[in-house]
Coordinates of C-alpha atoms (C1' of nucleotides) in Angstrom, one line a residue:
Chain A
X1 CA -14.1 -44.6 -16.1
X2 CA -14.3 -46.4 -19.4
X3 CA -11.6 -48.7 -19.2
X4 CA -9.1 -50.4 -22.3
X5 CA -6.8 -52.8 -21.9
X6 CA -4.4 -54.6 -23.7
X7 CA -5.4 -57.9 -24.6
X8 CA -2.7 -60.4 -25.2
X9 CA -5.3 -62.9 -27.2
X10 CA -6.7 -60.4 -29.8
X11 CA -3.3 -58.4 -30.0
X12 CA -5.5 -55.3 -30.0
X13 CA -6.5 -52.7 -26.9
X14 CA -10.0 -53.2 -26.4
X15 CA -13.1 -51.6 -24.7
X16 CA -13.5 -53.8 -21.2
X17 CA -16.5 -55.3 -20.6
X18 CA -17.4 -57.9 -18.0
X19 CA -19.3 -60.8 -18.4
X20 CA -21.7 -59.8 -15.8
X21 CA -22.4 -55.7 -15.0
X22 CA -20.7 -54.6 -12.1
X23 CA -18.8 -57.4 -11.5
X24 CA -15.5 -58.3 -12.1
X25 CA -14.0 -61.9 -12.1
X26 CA -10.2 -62.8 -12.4
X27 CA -7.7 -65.5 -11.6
X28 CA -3.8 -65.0 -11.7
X29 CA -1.0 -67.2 -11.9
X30 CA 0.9 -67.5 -8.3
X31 CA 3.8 -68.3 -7.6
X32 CA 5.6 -72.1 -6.9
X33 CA 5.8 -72.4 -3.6
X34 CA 9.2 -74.3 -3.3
X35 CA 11.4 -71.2 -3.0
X36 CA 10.6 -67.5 -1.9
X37 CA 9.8 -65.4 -5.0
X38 CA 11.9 -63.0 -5.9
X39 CA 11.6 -59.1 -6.6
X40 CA 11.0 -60.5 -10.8
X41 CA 8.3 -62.9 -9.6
X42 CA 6.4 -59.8 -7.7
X43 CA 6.5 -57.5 -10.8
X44 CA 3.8 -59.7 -12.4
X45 CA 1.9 -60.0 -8.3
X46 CA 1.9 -55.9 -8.2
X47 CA 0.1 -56.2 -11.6
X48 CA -2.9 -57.7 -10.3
X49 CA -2.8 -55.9 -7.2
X50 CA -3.4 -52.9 -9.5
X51 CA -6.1 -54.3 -11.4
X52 CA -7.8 -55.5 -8.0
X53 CA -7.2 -51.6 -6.6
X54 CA -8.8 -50.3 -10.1
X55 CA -11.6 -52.1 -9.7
X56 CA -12.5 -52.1 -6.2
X57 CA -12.4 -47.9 -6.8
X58 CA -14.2 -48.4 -9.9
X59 CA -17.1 -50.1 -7.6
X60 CA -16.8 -53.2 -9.1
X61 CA -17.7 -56.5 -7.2
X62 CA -14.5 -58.1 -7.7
X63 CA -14.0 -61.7 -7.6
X64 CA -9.7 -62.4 -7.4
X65 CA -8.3 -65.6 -7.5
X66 CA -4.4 -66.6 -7.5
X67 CA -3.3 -70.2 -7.4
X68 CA -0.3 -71.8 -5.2
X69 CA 1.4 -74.4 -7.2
X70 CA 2.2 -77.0 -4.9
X71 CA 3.2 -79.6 -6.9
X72 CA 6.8 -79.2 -8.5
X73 CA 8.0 -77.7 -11.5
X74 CA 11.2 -78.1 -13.2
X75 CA 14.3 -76.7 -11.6
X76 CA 15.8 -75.9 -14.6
X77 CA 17.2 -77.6 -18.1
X78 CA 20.5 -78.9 -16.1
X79 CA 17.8 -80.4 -13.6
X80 CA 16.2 -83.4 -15.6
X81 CA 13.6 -85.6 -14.3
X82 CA 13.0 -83.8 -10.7
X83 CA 10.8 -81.2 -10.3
X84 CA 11.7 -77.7 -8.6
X85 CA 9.8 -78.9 -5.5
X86 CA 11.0 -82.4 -4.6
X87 CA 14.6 -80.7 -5.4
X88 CA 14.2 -78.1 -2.9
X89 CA 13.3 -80.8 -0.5
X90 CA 16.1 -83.2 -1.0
X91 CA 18.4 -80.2 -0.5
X92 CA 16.9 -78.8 2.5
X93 CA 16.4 -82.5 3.6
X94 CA 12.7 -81.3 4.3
X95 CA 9.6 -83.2 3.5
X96 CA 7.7 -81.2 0.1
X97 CA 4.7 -80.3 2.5
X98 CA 6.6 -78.5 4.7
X99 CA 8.9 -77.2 2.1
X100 CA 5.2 -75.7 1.1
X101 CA 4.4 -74.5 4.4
X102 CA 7.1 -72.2 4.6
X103 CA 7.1 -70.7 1.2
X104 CA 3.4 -69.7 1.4
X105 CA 4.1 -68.4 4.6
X106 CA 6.9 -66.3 3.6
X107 CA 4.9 -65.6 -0.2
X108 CA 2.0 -64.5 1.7
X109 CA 4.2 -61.9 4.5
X110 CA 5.9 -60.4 1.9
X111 CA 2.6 -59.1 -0.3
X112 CA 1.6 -58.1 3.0
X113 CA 4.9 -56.0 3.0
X114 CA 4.5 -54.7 -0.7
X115 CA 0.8 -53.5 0.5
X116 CA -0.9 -56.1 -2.0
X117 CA -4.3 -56.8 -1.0
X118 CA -5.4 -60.1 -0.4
X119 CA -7.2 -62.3 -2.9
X120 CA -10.4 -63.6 -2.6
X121 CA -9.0 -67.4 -2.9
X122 CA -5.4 -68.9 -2.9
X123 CA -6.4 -72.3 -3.5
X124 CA -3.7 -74.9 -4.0
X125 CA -3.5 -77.2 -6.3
X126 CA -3.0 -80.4 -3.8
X127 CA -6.4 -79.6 -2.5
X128 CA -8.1 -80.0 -6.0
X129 CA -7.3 -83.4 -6.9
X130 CA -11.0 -84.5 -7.4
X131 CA -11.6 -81.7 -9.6
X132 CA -8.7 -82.1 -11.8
X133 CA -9.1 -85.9 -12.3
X134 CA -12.8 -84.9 -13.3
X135 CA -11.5 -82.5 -15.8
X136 CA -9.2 -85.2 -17.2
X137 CA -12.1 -87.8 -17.2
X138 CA -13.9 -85.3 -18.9
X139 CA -11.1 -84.5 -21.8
X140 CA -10.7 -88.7 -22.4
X141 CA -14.2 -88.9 -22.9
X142 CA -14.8 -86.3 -25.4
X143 CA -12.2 -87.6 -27.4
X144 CA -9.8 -84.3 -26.6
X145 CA -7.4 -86.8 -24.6
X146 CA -6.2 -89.8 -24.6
X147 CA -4.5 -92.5 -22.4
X148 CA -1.3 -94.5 -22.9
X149 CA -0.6 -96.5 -19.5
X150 CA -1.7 -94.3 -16.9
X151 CA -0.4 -91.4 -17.8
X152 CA -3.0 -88.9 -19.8
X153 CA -2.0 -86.5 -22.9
X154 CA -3.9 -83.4 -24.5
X155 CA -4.3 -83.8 -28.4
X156 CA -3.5 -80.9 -29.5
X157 CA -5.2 -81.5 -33.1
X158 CA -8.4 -82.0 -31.2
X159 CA -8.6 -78.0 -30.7
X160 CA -8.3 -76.3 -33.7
X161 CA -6.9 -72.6 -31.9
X162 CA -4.6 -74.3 -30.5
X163 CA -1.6 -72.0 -30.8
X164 CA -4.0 -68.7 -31.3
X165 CA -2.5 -66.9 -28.0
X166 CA 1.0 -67.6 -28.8
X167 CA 1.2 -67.7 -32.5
X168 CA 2.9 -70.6 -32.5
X169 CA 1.7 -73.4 -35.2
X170 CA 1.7 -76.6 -34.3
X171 CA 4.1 -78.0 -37.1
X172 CA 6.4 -75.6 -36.6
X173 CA 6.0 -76.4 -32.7
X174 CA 7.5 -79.9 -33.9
X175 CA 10.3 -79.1 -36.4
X176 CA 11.6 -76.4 -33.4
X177 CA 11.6 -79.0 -30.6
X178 CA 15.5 -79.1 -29.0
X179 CA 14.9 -82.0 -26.5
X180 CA 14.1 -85.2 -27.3
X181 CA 10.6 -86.8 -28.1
X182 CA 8.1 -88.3 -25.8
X183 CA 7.8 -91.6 -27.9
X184 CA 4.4 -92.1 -25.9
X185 CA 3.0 -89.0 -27.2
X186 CA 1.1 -89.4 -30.4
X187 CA 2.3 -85.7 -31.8
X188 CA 5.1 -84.0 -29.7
X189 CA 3.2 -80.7 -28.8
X190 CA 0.3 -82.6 -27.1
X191 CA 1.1 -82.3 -23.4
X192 CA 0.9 -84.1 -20.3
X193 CA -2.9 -83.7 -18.4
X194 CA -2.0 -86.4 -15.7
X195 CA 1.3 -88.6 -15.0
X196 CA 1.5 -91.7 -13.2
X197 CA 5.1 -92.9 -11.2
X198 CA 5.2 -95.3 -8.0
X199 CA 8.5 -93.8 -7.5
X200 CA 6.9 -89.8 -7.1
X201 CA 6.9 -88.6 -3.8
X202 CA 3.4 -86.8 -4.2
X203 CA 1.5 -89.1 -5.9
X204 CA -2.5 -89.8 -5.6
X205 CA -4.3 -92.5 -6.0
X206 CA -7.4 -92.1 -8.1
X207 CA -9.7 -93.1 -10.8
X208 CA -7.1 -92.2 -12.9
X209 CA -4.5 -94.9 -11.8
X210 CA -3.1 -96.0 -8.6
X211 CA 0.3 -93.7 -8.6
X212 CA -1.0 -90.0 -10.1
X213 CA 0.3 -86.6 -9.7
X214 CA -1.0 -84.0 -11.7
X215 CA 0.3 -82.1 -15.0
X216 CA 1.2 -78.3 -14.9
X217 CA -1.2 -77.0 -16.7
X218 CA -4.8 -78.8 -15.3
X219 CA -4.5 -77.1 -11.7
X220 CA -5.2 -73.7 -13.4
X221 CA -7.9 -74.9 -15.4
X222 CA -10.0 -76.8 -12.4
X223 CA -9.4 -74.1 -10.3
X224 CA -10.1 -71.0 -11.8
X225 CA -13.4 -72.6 -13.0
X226 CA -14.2 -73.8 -9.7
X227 CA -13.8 -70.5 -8.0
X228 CA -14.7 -68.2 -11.3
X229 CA -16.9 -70.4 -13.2
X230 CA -16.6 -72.2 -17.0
X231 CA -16.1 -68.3 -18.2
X232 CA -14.6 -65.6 -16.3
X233 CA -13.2 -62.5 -17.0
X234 CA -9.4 -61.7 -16.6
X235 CA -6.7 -64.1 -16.3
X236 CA -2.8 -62.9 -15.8
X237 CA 0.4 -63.8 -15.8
X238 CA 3.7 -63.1 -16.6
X239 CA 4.9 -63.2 -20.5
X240 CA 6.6 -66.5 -19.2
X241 CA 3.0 -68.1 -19.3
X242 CA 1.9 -67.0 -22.7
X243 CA 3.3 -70.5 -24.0
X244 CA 3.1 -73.3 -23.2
X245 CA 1.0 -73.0 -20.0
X246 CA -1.7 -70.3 -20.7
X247 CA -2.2 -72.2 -24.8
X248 CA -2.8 -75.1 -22.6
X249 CA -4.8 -74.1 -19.9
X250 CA -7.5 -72.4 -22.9
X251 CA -7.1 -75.8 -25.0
X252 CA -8.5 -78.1 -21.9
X253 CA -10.8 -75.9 -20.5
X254 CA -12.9 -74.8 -23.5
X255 CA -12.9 -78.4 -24.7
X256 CA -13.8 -79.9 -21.7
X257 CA -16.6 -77.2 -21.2
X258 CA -17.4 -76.0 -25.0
X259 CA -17.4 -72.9 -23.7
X260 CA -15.2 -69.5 -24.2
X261 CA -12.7 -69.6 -21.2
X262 CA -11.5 -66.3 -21.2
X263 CA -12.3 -63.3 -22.1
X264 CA -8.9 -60.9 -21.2
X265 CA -5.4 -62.2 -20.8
X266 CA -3.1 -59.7 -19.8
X267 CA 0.6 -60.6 -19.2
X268 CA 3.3 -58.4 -17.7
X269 CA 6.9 -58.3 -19.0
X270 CA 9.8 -59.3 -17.2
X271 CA 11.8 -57.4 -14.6
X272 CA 15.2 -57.4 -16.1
X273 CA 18.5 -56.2 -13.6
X274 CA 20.5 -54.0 -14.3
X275 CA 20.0 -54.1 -18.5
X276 CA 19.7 -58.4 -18.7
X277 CA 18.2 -61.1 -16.5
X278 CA 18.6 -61.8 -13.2
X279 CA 20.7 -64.9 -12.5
X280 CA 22.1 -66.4 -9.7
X281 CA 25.7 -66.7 -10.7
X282 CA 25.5 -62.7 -11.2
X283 CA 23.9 -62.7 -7.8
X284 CA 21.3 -60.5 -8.5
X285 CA 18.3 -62.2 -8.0
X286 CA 17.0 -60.1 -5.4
X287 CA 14.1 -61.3 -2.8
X288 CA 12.7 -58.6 -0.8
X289 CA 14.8 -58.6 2.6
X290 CA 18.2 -57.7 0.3
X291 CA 16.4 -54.2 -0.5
X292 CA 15.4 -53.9 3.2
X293 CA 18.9 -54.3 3.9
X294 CA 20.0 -51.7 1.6
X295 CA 17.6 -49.2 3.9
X296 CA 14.6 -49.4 1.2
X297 CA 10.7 -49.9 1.8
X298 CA 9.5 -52.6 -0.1
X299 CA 6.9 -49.7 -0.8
X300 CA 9.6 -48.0 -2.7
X301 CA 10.0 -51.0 -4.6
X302 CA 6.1 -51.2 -5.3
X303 CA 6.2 -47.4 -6.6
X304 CA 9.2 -48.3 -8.7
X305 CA 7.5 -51.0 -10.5
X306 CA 3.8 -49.6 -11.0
X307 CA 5.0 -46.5 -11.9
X308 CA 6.5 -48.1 -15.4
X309 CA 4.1 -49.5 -17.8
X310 CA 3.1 -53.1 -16.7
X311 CA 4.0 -54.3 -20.6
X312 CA 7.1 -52.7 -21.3
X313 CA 10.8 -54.0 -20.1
X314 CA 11.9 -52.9 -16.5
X315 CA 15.2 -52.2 -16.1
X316 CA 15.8 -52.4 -12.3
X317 CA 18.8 -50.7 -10.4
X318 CA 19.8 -49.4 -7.6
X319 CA 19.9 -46.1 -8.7
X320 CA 16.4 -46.5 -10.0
X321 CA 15.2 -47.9 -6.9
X322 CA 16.9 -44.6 -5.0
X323 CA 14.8 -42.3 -7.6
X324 CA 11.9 -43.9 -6.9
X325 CA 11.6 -43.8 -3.0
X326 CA 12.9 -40.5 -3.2
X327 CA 10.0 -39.7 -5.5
X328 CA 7.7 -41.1 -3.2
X329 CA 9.1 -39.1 0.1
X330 CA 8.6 -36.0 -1.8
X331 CA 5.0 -37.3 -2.5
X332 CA 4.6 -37.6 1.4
X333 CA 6.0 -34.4 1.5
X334 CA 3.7 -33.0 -0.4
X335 CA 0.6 -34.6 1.2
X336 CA 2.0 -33.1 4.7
X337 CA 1.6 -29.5 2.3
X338 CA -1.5 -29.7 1.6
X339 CA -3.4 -31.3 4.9
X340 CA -1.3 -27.5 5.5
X341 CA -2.8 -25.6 2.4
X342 CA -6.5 -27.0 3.5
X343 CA -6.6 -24.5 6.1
X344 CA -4.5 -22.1 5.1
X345 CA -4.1 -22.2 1.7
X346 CA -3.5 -19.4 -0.9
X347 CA -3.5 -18.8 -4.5
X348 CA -6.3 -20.6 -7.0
X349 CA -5.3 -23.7 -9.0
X350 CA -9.3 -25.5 -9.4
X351 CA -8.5 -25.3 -13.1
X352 CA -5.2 -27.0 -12.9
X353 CA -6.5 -29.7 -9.9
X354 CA -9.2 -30.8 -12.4
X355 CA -7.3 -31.1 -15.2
X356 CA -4.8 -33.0 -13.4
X357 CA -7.4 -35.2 -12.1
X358 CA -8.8 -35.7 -15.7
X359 CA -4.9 -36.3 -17.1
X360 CA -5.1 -39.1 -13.9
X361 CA -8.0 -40.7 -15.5
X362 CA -7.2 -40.9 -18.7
X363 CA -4.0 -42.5 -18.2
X364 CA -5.2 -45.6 -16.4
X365 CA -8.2 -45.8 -18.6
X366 CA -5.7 -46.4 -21.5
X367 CA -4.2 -50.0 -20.8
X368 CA -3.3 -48.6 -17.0
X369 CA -0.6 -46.3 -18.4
X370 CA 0.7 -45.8 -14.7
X371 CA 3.3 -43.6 -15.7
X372 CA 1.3 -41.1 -17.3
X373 CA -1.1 -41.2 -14.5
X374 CA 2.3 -40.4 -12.2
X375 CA 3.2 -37.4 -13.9
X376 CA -0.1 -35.8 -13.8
X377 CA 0.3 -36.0 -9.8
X378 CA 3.6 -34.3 -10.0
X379 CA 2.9 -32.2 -12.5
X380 CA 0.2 -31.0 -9.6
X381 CA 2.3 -30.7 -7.0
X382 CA 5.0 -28.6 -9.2
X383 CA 1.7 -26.1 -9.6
X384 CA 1.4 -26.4 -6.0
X385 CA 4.8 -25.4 -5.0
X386 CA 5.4 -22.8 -7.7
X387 CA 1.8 -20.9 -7.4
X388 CA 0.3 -22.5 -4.4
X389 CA -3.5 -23.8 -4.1
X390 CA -6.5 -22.1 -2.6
X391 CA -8.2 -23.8 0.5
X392 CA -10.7 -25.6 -2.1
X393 CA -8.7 -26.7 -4.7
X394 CA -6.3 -28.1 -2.1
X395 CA -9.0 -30.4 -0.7
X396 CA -9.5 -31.5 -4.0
X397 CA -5.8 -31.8 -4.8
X398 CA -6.0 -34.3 -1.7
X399 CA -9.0 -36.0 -3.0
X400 CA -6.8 -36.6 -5.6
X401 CA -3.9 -37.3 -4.2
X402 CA -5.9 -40.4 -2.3
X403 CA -7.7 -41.3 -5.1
X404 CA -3.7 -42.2 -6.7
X405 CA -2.8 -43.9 -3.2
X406 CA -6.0 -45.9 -3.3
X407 CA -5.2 -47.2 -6.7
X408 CA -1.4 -47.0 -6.9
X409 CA -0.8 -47.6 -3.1
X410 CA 1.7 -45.0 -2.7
X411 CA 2.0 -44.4 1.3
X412 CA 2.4 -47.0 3.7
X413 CA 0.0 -47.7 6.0
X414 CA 1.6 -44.7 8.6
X415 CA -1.6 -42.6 9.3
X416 CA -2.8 -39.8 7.4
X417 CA -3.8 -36.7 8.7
X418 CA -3.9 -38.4 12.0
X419 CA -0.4 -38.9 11.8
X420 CA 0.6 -40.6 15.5
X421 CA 2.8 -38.2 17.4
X422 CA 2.8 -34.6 18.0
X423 CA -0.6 -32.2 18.1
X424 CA -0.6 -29.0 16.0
X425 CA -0.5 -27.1 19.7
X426 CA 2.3 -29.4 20.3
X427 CA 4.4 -28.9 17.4
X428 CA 3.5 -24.8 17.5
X429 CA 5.1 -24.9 21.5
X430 CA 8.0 -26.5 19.8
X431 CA 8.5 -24.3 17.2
X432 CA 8.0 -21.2 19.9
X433 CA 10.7 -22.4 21.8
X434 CA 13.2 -23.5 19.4
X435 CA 12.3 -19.7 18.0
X436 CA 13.1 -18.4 21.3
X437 CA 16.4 -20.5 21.8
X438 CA 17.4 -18.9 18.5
X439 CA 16.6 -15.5 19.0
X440 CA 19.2 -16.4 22.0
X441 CA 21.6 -17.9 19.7
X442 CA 22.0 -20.8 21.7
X443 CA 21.8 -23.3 18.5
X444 CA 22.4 -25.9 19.8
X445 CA 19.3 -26.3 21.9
X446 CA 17.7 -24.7 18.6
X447 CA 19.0 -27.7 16.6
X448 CA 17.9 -30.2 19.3
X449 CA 14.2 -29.1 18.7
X450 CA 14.4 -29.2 15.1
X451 CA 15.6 -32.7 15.3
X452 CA 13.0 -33.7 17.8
X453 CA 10.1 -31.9 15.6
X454 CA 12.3 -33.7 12.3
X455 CA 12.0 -37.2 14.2
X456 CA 8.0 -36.9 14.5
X457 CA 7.7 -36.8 11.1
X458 CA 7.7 -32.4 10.8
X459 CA 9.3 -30.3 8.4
X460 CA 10.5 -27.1 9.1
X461 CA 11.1 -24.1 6.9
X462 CA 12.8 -21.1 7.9
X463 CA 11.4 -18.2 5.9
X464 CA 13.0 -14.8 6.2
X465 CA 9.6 -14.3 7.5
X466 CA 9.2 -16.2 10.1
X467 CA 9.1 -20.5 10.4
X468 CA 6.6 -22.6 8.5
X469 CA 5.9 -26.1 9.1
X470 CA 4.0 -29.8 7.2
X471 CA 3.8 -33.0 8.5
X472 CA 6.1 -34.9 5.9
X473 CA 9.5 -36.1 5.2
Chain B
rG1 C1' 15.6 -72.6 -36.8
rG2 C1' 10.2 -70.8 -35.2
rC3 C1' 7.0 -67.3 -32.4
rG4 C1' 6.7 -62.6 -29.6
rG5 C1' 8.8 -58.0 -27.6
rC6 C1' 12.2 -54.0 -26.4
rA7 C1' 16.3 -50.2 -27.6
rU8 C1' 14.5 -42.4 -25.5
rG9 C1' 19.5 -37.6 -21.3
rG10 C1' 24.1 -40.0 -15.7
rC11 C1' 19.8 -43.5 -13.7
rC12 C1' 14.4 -44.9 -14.3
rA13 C1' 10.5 -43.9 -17.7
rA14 C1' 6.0 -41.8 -20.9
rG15 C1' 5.2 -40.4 -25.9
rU16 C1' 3.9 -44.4 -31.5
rG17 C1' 3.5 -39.2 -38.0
rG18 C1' 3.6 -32.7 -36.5
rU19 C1' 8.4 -30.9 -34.0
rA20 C1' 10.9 -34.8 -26.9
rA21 C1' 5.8 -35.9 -20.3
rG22 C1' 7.3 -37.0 -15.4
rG23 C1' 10.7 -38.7 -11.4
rC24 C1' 15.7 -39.2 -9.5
rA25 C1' 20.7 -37.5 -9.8
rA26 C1' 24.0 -33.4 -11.2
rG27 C1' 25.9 -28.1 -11.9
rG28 C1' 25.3 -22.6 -11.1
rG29 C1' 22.7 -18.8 -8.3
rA30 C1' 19.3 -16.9 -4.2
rU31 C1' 18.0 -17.8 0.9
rU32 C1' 20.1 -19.7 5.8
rG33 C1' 23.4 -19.2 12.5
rC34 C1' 24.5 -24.0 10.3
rA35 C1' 21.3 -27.3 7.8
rA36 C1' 17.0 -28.9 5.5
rA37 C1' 13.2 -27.3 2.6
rU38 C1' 12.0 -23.8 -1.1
rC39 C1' 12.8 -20.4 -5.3
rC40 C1' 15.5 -19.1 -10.1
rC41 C1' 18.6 -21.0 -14.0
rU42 C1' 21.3 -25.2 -16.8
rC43 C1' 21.1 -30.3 -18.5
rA44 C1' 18.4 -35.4 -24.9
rU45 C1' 16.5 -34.9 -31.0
rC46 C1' 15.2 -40.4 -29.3
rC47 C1' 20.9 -47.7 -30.9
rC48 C1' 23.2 -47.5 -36.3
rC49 C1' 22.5 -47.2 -41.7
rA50 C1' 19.2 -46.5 -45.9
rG51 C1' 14.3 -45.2 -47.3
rU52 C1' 8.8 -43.2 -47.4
rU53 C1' 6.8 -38.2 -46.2
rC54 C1' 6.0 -31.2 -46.5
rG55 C1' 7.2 -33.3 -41.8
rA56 C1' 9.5 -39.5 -38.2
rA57 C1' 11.6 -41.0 -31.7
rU58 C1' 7.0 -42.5 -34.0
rC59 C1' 6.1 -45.8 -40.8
rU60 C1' 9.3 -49.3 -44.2
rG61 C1' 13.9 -52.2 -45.2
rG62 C1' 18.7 -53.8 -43.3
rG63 C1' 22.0 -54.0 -39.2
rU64 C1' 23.6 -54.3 -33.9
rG65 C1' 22.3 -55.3 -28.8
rC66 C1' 18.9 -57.0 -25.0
rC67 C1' 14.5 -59.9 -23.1
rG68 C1' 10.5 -64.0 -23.0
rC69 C1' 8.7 -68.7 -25.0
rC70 C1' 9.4 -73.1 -28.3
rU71 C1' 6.0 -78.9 -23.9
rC72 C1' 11.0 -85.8 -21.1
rC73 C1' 9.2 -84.1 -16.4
rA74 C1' 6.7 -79.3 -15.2

RNA sequence: GGCGGCAUGGCCAAGUGGUAAGGCAAGGGAUUGCAAAUCCCUCAUCCCCAGUUCGAAUCUGGGUGCCGCCUCCA
């Protein structure tokens, strides 16, 4: 596949190209580990997942990296002075480390749940200390930072593209700031590389002063170079990051190295609920477990998102969520169809299976247009049910079919084909007898077999002709 | 005030100059022991206004609404 993609630096879709042939190397912005993420946060986490699924199909050695932030962030404007961390730990009267410990734990069970496949590395930022004070040494001494106490600022005039990702302009930066100025700060958009406060509950003692902590933006910057090197490939994020913390991370990083950080910054837009943003006092921020309780697979919720373009608005609803794990049942249903059409399959359809296939193709190559890709599946399977498929061009309609479930992740991880449960010889008894019992009339041992056949996973169809049967919903 | 983006049927969502993909839901009919599934049929002119064009959902201008960001700390 020749792949484009979007990126958010040049404004332009462009022809990707890795730094090194065959090999793939990206970092992504995780999550703050002081509170479980919620359904918004895993919007931007399905993203990568996709990217990581595209390229491990693509045979791509693929390098993925996605940080833990482990030191806090703010709570929110109402929430001066404390970051979102120490906050949750003075609420839950729990010390920050284990506030950590349980958040990754939880983080890490539900991408396990959505079917997201593990990264390479989740370092955290506590565990990089050494290298971030190095990158801050590093900035001071180059003249790109400079010190005022112990705490360490970026100059933002000392990197001229500053403000090229975002489009914001530095004077303009100023004149728009709402809160008040850092009077330490020599301009008010340089920003804080490392802070220093005997009061701070994580708090390091380094080269850098006796009471540090890091800023926001550094841990990105160490780590991904540590793990992906001065220059790497892909970097992500949701549009949240464009600015301040993605400007910042390429400001450091190329000064303290000289070199081109990144090559492809992709960003995903924001799940909205139901038409605006999720907020607590509408009580719709939504983790995981509330659409378990509703009777949904977080695999529904993973087809709703991926199935919408990763840089357009998604609306998220109920309803929506209903359309899209009904969508994917009759995708199931359709797979238990054609493991049937393989050996007895009738009609042609190679034509339409490869042009499907290509429609597939195409779609992702253009900026992962997912949707697109989507409809060419089901505009398959409405050839399928309408004309049928011939033995060969339904083993390529499956080839297909898996080829979309390698790279979207449409079925959980229930077997295929070797679906646990009932034989064919099995099933066929059943369906004898429960023919037998109705030839009898005695429907309700007729219906009892149907129901035991239904609850392992077999559809029936009762043809004028006689019954036919799929593995399925 | 500055920067960026979105607005397509009941719900979700592609399409970005050539006459509206796909999914879900809904209605009518066929079939059925009942049911499910399946089959047939029905279901939008693209937020509003004004332009450009032979032609616009797609371009331009102006509205309206929604979303992200604008660095004390992070």
């Amino acid at each position: 596949m020749e792949l484009r993609f979007y990126n958010s630096f040049s404004r332009q879709i462009e022809a990707f190209a890795p730094l090194e042939e065959g090999r793939v190397r990206m970092y992504h912005c995780g999550p703050t580990v002081y509170k479980r993420p919620h359904i918004g946060n895993y919007r931007a986490f399905l993203f990568a997942d996709l990217l990581r699924r595209l390229f491990d199909l693509e045979g791509y050695q693929v390098t993925q990296v996605m940080n833990l932030t482990d030191v806090g962030h703010l709570v929110d404007d109402a929430d001066d002075g404390e970051d979102k961390l120490l906050a949750e730990a003075r609420r839950a009267k729990l010390d920050p480390w284990k506030i950590v410990e349980q958040v990754s734990a939880q983080f890490f069970a539900d991408l396990d749940a959505l079917g997201v496949r593990p990264a390479h590395h989740y370092p955290k930022a506590t565990d990089h200390i050494p290298e971030m004070v190095r990158l801050v040494e590093l900035l001071v001494d180059s003249g790109h930072a400079y010190r005022v106490g112990d705490n360490y600022y970026f100059d933002v005039h000392a990197f001229a593209a500053y403000g090229r990702l975002s489009g914001n302009r530095i004077a303009e930066l100023e004149s728009g700031a709402r809160l008040e100025v850092n009077e330490e700060k020599r301009h008010p958009a340089d920003f804080a590389l490392w802070k220093s406060d005997p009061n701070h509950l994580m708090k390091w003692e380094t080269a850098l002063g006796p009471h540090g902590f890091p800023g926001w933006h550094i841990e990105c910057s160490a780590m991904s170079m540590k793990y992906l090197g001065d220059s790497f490939d892909i970097h992500t994020g949701g549009e949240d990051n464009v600015f301040p913390h993605h400007e910042c991370e390429i400001a450091q990083s190329e000064c303290a190295t000289g070199k081109p950080f990144v090559r492809l910054w992709m960003h995903t837009k924001f799940l909205q609920v139901d038409g605006g943003k999720m907020s607590k006092s509408l009580g719709n921020v939504y983790t995981l477990d509330d659409l378990i309780e509703r009777g949904f697979s977080p695999w529904d919720f993973r087809f709703l998102v991926l199935r919408g373009h990763y840089r357009t608005q998604l609306n998220f609803t109920w309803e929506a969520l209903r359309g899209a794990a009904e969508a994917r049942r009759s995708l199931l249903d359709w797979r238990g169809r054609l493991q049937a059409a393989e050996r007895n399959g009738h009609g042609q359809g190679q034509a339409e299976v490869r042009q499907a296939g290509a429609a597939f193709d195409r779609a992702l190559e253009d900026d992962l247009n997912t949707s697109e890709a989507v409809a060419a599946i089901f505009q398959l399977r409405n050839h399928f049910m309408h004309h049928g498929l011939s033995q060969q061009a339904a083993v390529a309609a499956m080839q297909l079919l898996a080829r979309a479930d390698e790279i979207l992740g449409l079925f959980e991880m229930t077997a295929d084909g070797a679906a646990p449960g009932l034989a064919d010889a099995e099933v066929e008894t059943l369906i004898a007898e429960r023919n037998l019992a109705r030839q009898e009339k005695d429907w309700a041992r007729a219906d009892q077999l149907r129901d035991q056949l239904h609850a392992a996973g077999i559809v029936l169809e009762d043809k004028f002709d006689g019954v036919r049967w799929h593995r399925g919903e």
